[in-house]
CSV table of C-alpha atoms in Angstrom, one decimal:
chain,number,residue,atom,x,y,z
A,289,MET,CA,73.2,30.6,22.6
A,290,ARG,CA,71.4,29.7,25.8
A,291,LYS,CA,73.0,26.7,27.5
A,292,PHE,CA,70.9,23.6,28.1
A,293,LYS,CA,71.5,20.5,30.3
A,294,TYR,CA,71.1,17.0,29.0
A,295,THR,CA,72.7,13.6,29.3
A,296,TYR,CA,75.8,12.9,27.3
A,297,ILE,CA,76.5,9.5,25.7
A,298,LYS,CA,79.6,7.8,27.0
A,299,GLN,CA,81.6,6.4,24.1
A,300,LYS,CA,84.3,3.8,24.2
A,301,ASP,CA,85.6,4.9,20.9
A,302,PRO,CA,85.4,8.7,20.5
A,303,SER,CA,86.0,8.4,16.7
A,304,VAL,CA,82.7,6.5,16.1
A,305,SER,CA,79.6,8.5,15.4
A,306,GLN,CA,77.0,8.6,18.3
A,307,TYR,CA,74.5,7.5,15.6
A,308,GLU,CA,76.4,4.4,14.6
A,309,GLY,CA,74.0,1.6,13.8
A,310,ILE,CA,71.0,4.0,13.4
A,311,GLN,CA,69.5,4.0,9.9
A,312,PHE,CA,68.6,7.5,8.6
A,313,CYS,CA,65.4,7.3,6.6
A,314,PRO,CA,64.0,10.2,4.6
A,315,GLY,CA,61.2,12.0,6.4
A,316,ILE,CA,61.9,10.4,9.8
A,317,ALA,CA,63.5,12.4,12.6
A,318,VAL,CA,66.2,10.9,14.8
A,319,ASP,CA,66.2,11.5,18.5
A,320,ALA,CA,69.2,13.6,19.5
A,321,VAL,CA,72.3,11.9,21.0
A,322,TYR,CA,74.6,14.3,22.6
A,323,VAL,CA,78.4,14.1,22.7
A,324,LYS,CA,80.3,16.6,24.9
A,325,SER,CA,82.1,19.1,22.7
A,326,PHE,CA,85.9,19.3,23.0
A,327,ASN,CA,85.3,23.1,22.8
A,328,GLU,CA,84.0,24.4,26.2
A,329,TYR,CA,82.3,27.3,24.4
A,330,ASP,CA,80.0,24.9,22.5
A,331,ARG,CA,79.0,22.8,25.6
A,332,GLY,CA,75.3,23.1,26.3
A,333,ASN,CA,74.5,24.0,22.7
A,334,PRO,CA,72.2,21.1,21.7
A,335,PHE,CA,72.4,21.9,17.9
A,336,ILE,CA,76.2,21.5,17.9
A,337,GLU,CA,76.5,18.6,20.4
A,338,ALA,CA,73.9,16.5,18.6
A,339,LEU,CA,75.9,16.7,15.3
A,340,PRO,CA,77.9,13.6,14.4
A,341,ILE,CA,81.5,14.0,15.6
A,342,PHE,CA,84.2,14.9,13.1
A,343,ARG,CA,86.3,11.9,11.8
A,344,ASN,CA,90.0,11.7,11.2
A,345,GLU,CA,91.4,11.5,7.6
A,346,GLU,CA,92.0,7.7,7.7
A,347,GLN,CA,88.3,7.1,8.6
A,348,ILE,CA,87.2,9.5,5.9
A,349,LYS,CA,89.4,7.7,3.4
A,350,GLN,CA,87.9,4.3,4.3
A,351,ASP,CA,84.3,5.6,4.0
A,352,TYR,CA,84.8,7.3,0.7
A,353,THR,CA,86.4,4.2,-0.9
A,354,ILE,CA,83.7,1.9,-2.4
A,355,LYS,CA,85.0,-1.3,-3.9
A,356,VAL,CA,83.3,-3.7,-6.3
A,357,ILE,CA,80.3,-5.2,-4.4
A,358,ASN,CA,80.1,-8.6,-6.3
A,359,LYS,CA,83.1,-10.2,-7.8
A,360,THR,CA,82.2,-11.9,-11.0
A,361,ASP,CA,81.9,-15.6,-10.8
A,362,SER,CA,83.1,-17.5,-13.9
A,363,ASN,CA,80.1,-19.9,-13.5
A,364,LYS,CA,77.6,-17.1,-13.9
A,365,SER,CA,75.8,-16.8,-17.2
A,366,LEU,CA,76.5,-14.0,-19.7
A,367,PHE,CA,73.2,-12.4,-18.8
A,368,GLU,CA,74.0,-12.4,-15.1
A,369,LYS,CA,77.4,-10.9,-15.8
A,370,THR,CA,76.0,-8.0,-17.9
A,371,LEU,CA,73.6,-7.2,-15.1
A,372,GLU,CA,76.6,-6.6,-12.8
A,373,ILE,CA,78.4,-4.2,-15.2
A,374,PRO,CA,76.4,-1.1,-14.0
A,375,LEU,CA,77.5,-1.8,-10.5
A,376,LEU,CA,80.9,-0.5,-11.5
A,377,ASN,CA,79.4,3.0,-11.5
A,378,GLN,CA,79.3,2.7,-7.7
A,379,VAL,CA,83.0,2.2,-7.3
A,380,ARG,CA,84.7,5.1,-5.7
A,381,PHE,CA,88.3,6.0,-4.7
A,382,SER,CA,89.1,8.5,-2.0
A,383,LEU,CA,90.2,11.8,-3.4
A,384,PRO,CA,92.1,14.5,-1.5
A,385,PHE,CA,89.2,17.0,-1.4
A,386,TYR,CA,87.0,14.6,0.5
A,387,ALA,CA,88.7,15.3,3.8
A,388,SER,CA,88.5,19.0,3.2
A,389,LEU,CA,84.8,18.7,2.4
A,390,GLU,CA,84.0,16.9,5.6
A,391,SER,CA,85.9,19.3,7.8
A,392,GLU,CA,84.5,22.4,6.1
A,393,THR,CA,80.9,21.1,6.4
A,394,TYR,CA,81.3,20.4,10.1
A,395,LYS,CA,82.9,23.8,10.7
A,396,CYS,CA,80.2,25.6,8.7
A,397,LEU,CA,77.4,23.9,10.8
A,398,VAL,CA,79.2,24.6,14.1
A,399,ASN,CA,79.7,28.3,13.2
A,400,SER,CA,76.1,28.5,12.0
A,401,TYR,CA,74.7,27.2,15.3
A,402,ARG,CA,77.1,29.3,17.4
A,403,ASN,CA,75.4,32.4,16.1
A,404,ARG,CA,71.8,31.5,17.0
A,405,GLU,CA,69.6,32.2,20.0
A,406,PHE,CA,66.2,30.9,21.1
A,407,LEU,CA,63.3,33.3,20.9
A,408,ASN,CA,60.0,32.7,22.8
A,409,ALA,CA,57.5,34.6,20.7
A,410,VAL,CA,54.3,36.1,22.0
A,411,ASP,CA,52.3,33.1,20.6
A,412,HIS,CA,54.6,30.8,22.6
A,413,GLU,CA,56.1,29.4,19.4
A,414,TYR,CA,59.8,28.9,19.8
A,415,ALA,CA,62.2,29.9,17.0
A,416,VAL,CA,66.0,30.0,16.7
A,417,ILE,CA,67.0,33.4,15.4
A,418,GLY,CA,70.4,34.7,14.3
A,419,ASN,CA,72.3,37.0,16.6
A,420,SER,CA,72.4,40.3,14.7
A,421,LEU,CA,75.8,41.2,16.2
A,422,ASP,CA,77.5,38.1,14.8
A,423,ALA,CA,78.9,37.8,11.3
A,424,ALA,CA,77.0,35.8,8.7
A,425,SER,CA,77.8,32.1,8.6
A,426,VAL,CA,79.9,31.0,5.6
A,427,GLY,CA,79.2,27.8,3.7
A,428,PHE,CA,81.4,25.7,1.4
A,429,ASN,CA,81.8,25.9,-2.4
A,430,LEU,CA,82.2,22.6,-4.2
A,431,LEU,CA,83.0,23.4,-7.8
A,432,GLY,CA,84.3,21.1,-10.5
A,433,GLY,CA,83.7,19.7,-14.0
A,434,SER,CA,81.2,17.0,-14.8
A,435,GLY,CA,82.4,13.6,-13.6
A,436,SER,CA,84.8,15.1,-11.0
A,437,GLY,CA,83.0,13.3,-8.1
A,438,LYS,CA,81.0,16.2,-6.6
A,439,SER,CA,77.6,14.4,-6.4
A,440,SER,CA,79.0,11.2,-5.1
A,441,ALA,CA,81.1,12.9,-2.5
A,442,LEU,CA,78.1,15.0,-1.4
A,443,LYS,CA,75.9,11.9,-1.2
A,444,ILE,CA,78.5,10.1,1.0
A,445,LEU,CA,79.0,13.2,3.2
A,446,LEU,CA,75.3,13.7,3.9
A,447,SER,CA,74.7,10.0,4.6
A,448,ARG,CA,76.6,10.6,7.9
A,449,TYR,CA,74.2,13.3,9.1
A,450,PRO,CA,70.6,12.8,10.2
A,451,GLN,CA,68.7,15.4,8.3
A,452,VAL,CA,66.2,16.0,11.1
A,453,ILE,CA,67.1,15.8,14.8
A,454,ASN,CA,64.4,15.7,17.4
A,455,HIS,CA,65.4,17.5,20.7
A,456,HIS,CA,63.6,17.4,24.0
A,457,LEU,CA,64.8,20.5,25.8
A,458,GLU,CA,64.1,21.7,29.3
A,459,ASP,CA,61.5,24.5,29.5
A,460,ILE,CA,60.9,24.2,25.7
A,461,GLY,CA,59.9,20.6,25.0
A,462,GLU,CA,60.1,19.0,21.6
A,463,PHE,CA,62.0,20.9,19.0
A,464,LYS,CA,63.0,19.8,15.5
A,465,GLN,CA,66.4,20.7,14.0
A,466,ILE,CA,66.8,20.4,10.2
A,467,VAL,CA,70.5,20.0,9.8
A,468,TYR,CA,70.6,20.5,6.0
A,469,LEU,CA,68.5,21.1,2.9
A,470,VAL,CA,69.5,20.3,-0.7
A,471,VAL,CA,67.8,22.2,-3.5
A,472,ASN,CA,68.6,22.9,-7.2
A,473,ALA,CA,69.1,26.4,-8.5
A,474,VAL,CA,66.4,27.4,-10.9
A,475,PRO,CA,67.2,28.7,-14.4
A,476,ASN,CA,66.5,32.3,-15.5
A,477,ASP,CA,66.7,33.5,-11.9
A,478,ASN,CA,63.2,32.3,-11.1
A,479,PHE,CA,63.3,32.9,-7.4
A,480,ASN,CA,59.6,32.4,-7.0
A,481,ALA,CA,60.1,28.7,-8.0
A,482,PHE,CA,63.3,28.6,-6.0
A,483,TYR,CA,61.7,29.6,-2.7
A,484,ILE,CA,58.8,27.2,-3.4
A,485,SER,CA,61.3,24.4,-3.9
A,486,LEU,CA,62.8,25.2,-0.5
A,487,GLY,CA,59.3,24.7,1.0
A,488,HIS,CA,59.1,21.4,-0.8
A,489,ALA,CA,62.5,20.3,0.6
A,490,ILE,CA,61.3,21.2,4.1
A,491,ASP,CA,58.1,19.1,3.6
A,492,LYS,CA,60.2,16.1,2.5
A,493,ALA,CA,62.6,16.4,5.4
A,494,LEU,CA,59.8,16.4,7.9
A,495,GLY,CA,58.0,13.5,6.2
A,496,PHE,CA,54.9,15.4,5.0
A,497,GLY,CA,53.2,13.5,2.3
A,498,GLU,CA,51.1,16.6,1.4
A,499,GLN,CA,52.6,19.9,0.4
A,500,VAL,CA,52.3,21.9,3.6
A,501,TYR,CA,55.1,24.5,3.7
A,502,GLU,CA,55.4,24.4,-0.1
A,503,LYS,CA,51.8,25.6,-0.3
A,504,GLU,CA,52.3,28.2,2.4
A,505,ILE,CA,55.1,29.8,0.4
A,506,GLN,CA,53.1,29.6,-2.8
A,507,LYS,CA,50.3,31.6,-1.1
A,508,GLN,CA,52.7,34.5,-0.5
A,509,ARG,CA,52.1,37.1,-3.2
A,510,GLY,CA,55.4,38.9,-3.8
A,511,LEU,CA,58.9,37.7,-3.9
A,512,GLY,CA,59.7,39.6,-0.7
A,513,GLN,CA,56.9,37.8,1.1
A,514,LYS,CA,58.1,34.5,-0.1
A,515,ALA,CA,61.6,35.2,1.1
A,516,GLU,CA,60.2,36.3,4.6
A,517,MET,CA,58.3,33.0,4.8
A,518,VAL,CA,61.4,31.0,4.0
A,519,GLN,CA,63.3,33.0,6.7
A,520,CYS,CA,60.6,32.2,9.2
A,521,LEU,CA,60.9,28.5,8.4
A,522,ILE,CA,64.7,28.5,8.7
A,523,GLU,CA,64.2,30.0,12.2
A,524,LYS,CA,61.3,27.7,13.1
A,525,PHE,CA,63.3,24.5,12.3
A,526,SER,CA,66.8,25.9,13.0
A,527,VAL,CA,68.1,25.0,9.5
A,528,GLY,CA,71.8,24.7,9.7
A,529,MET,CA,72.8,24.6,6.0
A,530,ILE,CA,71.2,25.1,2.6
A,531,ILE,CA,73.1,23.3,-0.2
A,532,ILE,CA,72.4,24.7,-3.7
A,533,ASP,CA,73.2,22.4,-6.6
A,534,GLU,CA,73.8,23.6,-10.1
A,535,ILE,CA,74.8,27.0,-8.8
A,536,GLN,CA,76.0,28.1,-12.2
A,537,MET,CA,72.4,28.7,-13.2
A,538,MET,CA,72.0,31.4,-10.6
A,539,SER,CA,72.7,35.1,-11.1
A,540,PHE,CA,75.2,36.9,-8.9
A,541,SER,CA,74.0,40.4,-9.5
A,542,THR,CA,74.6,42.7,-6.6
A,543,SER,CA,71.4,44.7,-7.0
A,544,SER,CA,68.7,42.2,-7.9
A,545,ASP,CA,66.3,40.4,-5.5
A,546,ARG,CA,66.4,37.5,-8.0
A,547,SER,CA,70.0,36.7,-7.4
A,548,TYR,CA,72.4,35.0,-4.9
A,549,THR,CA,72.6,38.4,-3.2
A,550,SER,CA,69.1,37.9,-1.7
A,551,LEU,CA,70.2,34.6,-0.2
A,552,ALA,CA,73.3,36.3,1.2
A,553,ARG,CA,71.0,38.8,3.0
A,554,MET,CA,68.9,35.9,4.3
A,555,ALA,CA,72.0,34.2,5.6
A,556,ASN,CA,73.1,37.4,7.3
A,557,ILE,CA,69.8,37.6,9.2
A,558,THR,CA,69.2,33.9,10.1
A,559,LYS,CA,72.9,32.7,10.2
A,560,VAL,CA,72.1,29.7,8.0
A,561,ALA,CA,75.1,28.6,6.0
A,562,ILE,CA,74.6,28.7,2.2
A,563,SER,CA,76.8,26.2,0.4
A,564,THR,CA,77.1,25.8,-3.3
A,565,VAL,CA,77.8,22.9,-5.7
A,566,GLY,CA,78.2,23.2,-9.5
A,567,LEU,CA,80.4,23.9,-12.5
A,568,PRO,CA,83.2,26.5,-12.3
A,569,GLU,CA,81.6,28.9,-14.8
């Protein structure tokens, strides 16, 4: 990856995210705040140094522990008390796999962005392409039964990351980085619908009220053309990770273009990390 120069933030507490106090709103990009990487190899890589810094296990434990918000007051009416009962669904206790999930996510994103390079195309459109000599980036697999805490853990995890980061880079100008996308697997190996849903997820991340990239993917005739369009969008917005929920619905045939294999090929080309969430079936 080409090295860039930019200003680093000076932190009094290196364990606190550089985005502390900034509210992440859907569809709104956050201006990049860079923290010097402890790894010299990653210094000057804006996509890595703009990521929220990794936390220690004690901080993770505190963040993933959600206590009862309102303690029941004996003076409240029965109606008021019953309204508070559903709030118990928000209570969470830190589980051992939470720390592993955080560390694996950070490592997956870092490795994904290590294997990219800027391309200045003929039409002066910049893209971040995968280095063909590097291995494909590997995502995490979060598998467990219903009620095991997968969805709540993922929600807390992603709440730490700005989904879209806005960079202002020398000789390039403004460049948007989509850190992650979350999509559901589609039943019956309907990859036409799956690729269209990726376009919809990109539109939501960028704050487009209208279906811009979703419609662009829909216009592509064949499945191969849709896959190529998705690949171009991954490179255009430097997508770090695609998280696929309900992965048990997807086929893992080694020969079909309507299976996970096609995504593995896409990851090999773009170096996007493909992560999965679902039941262990």
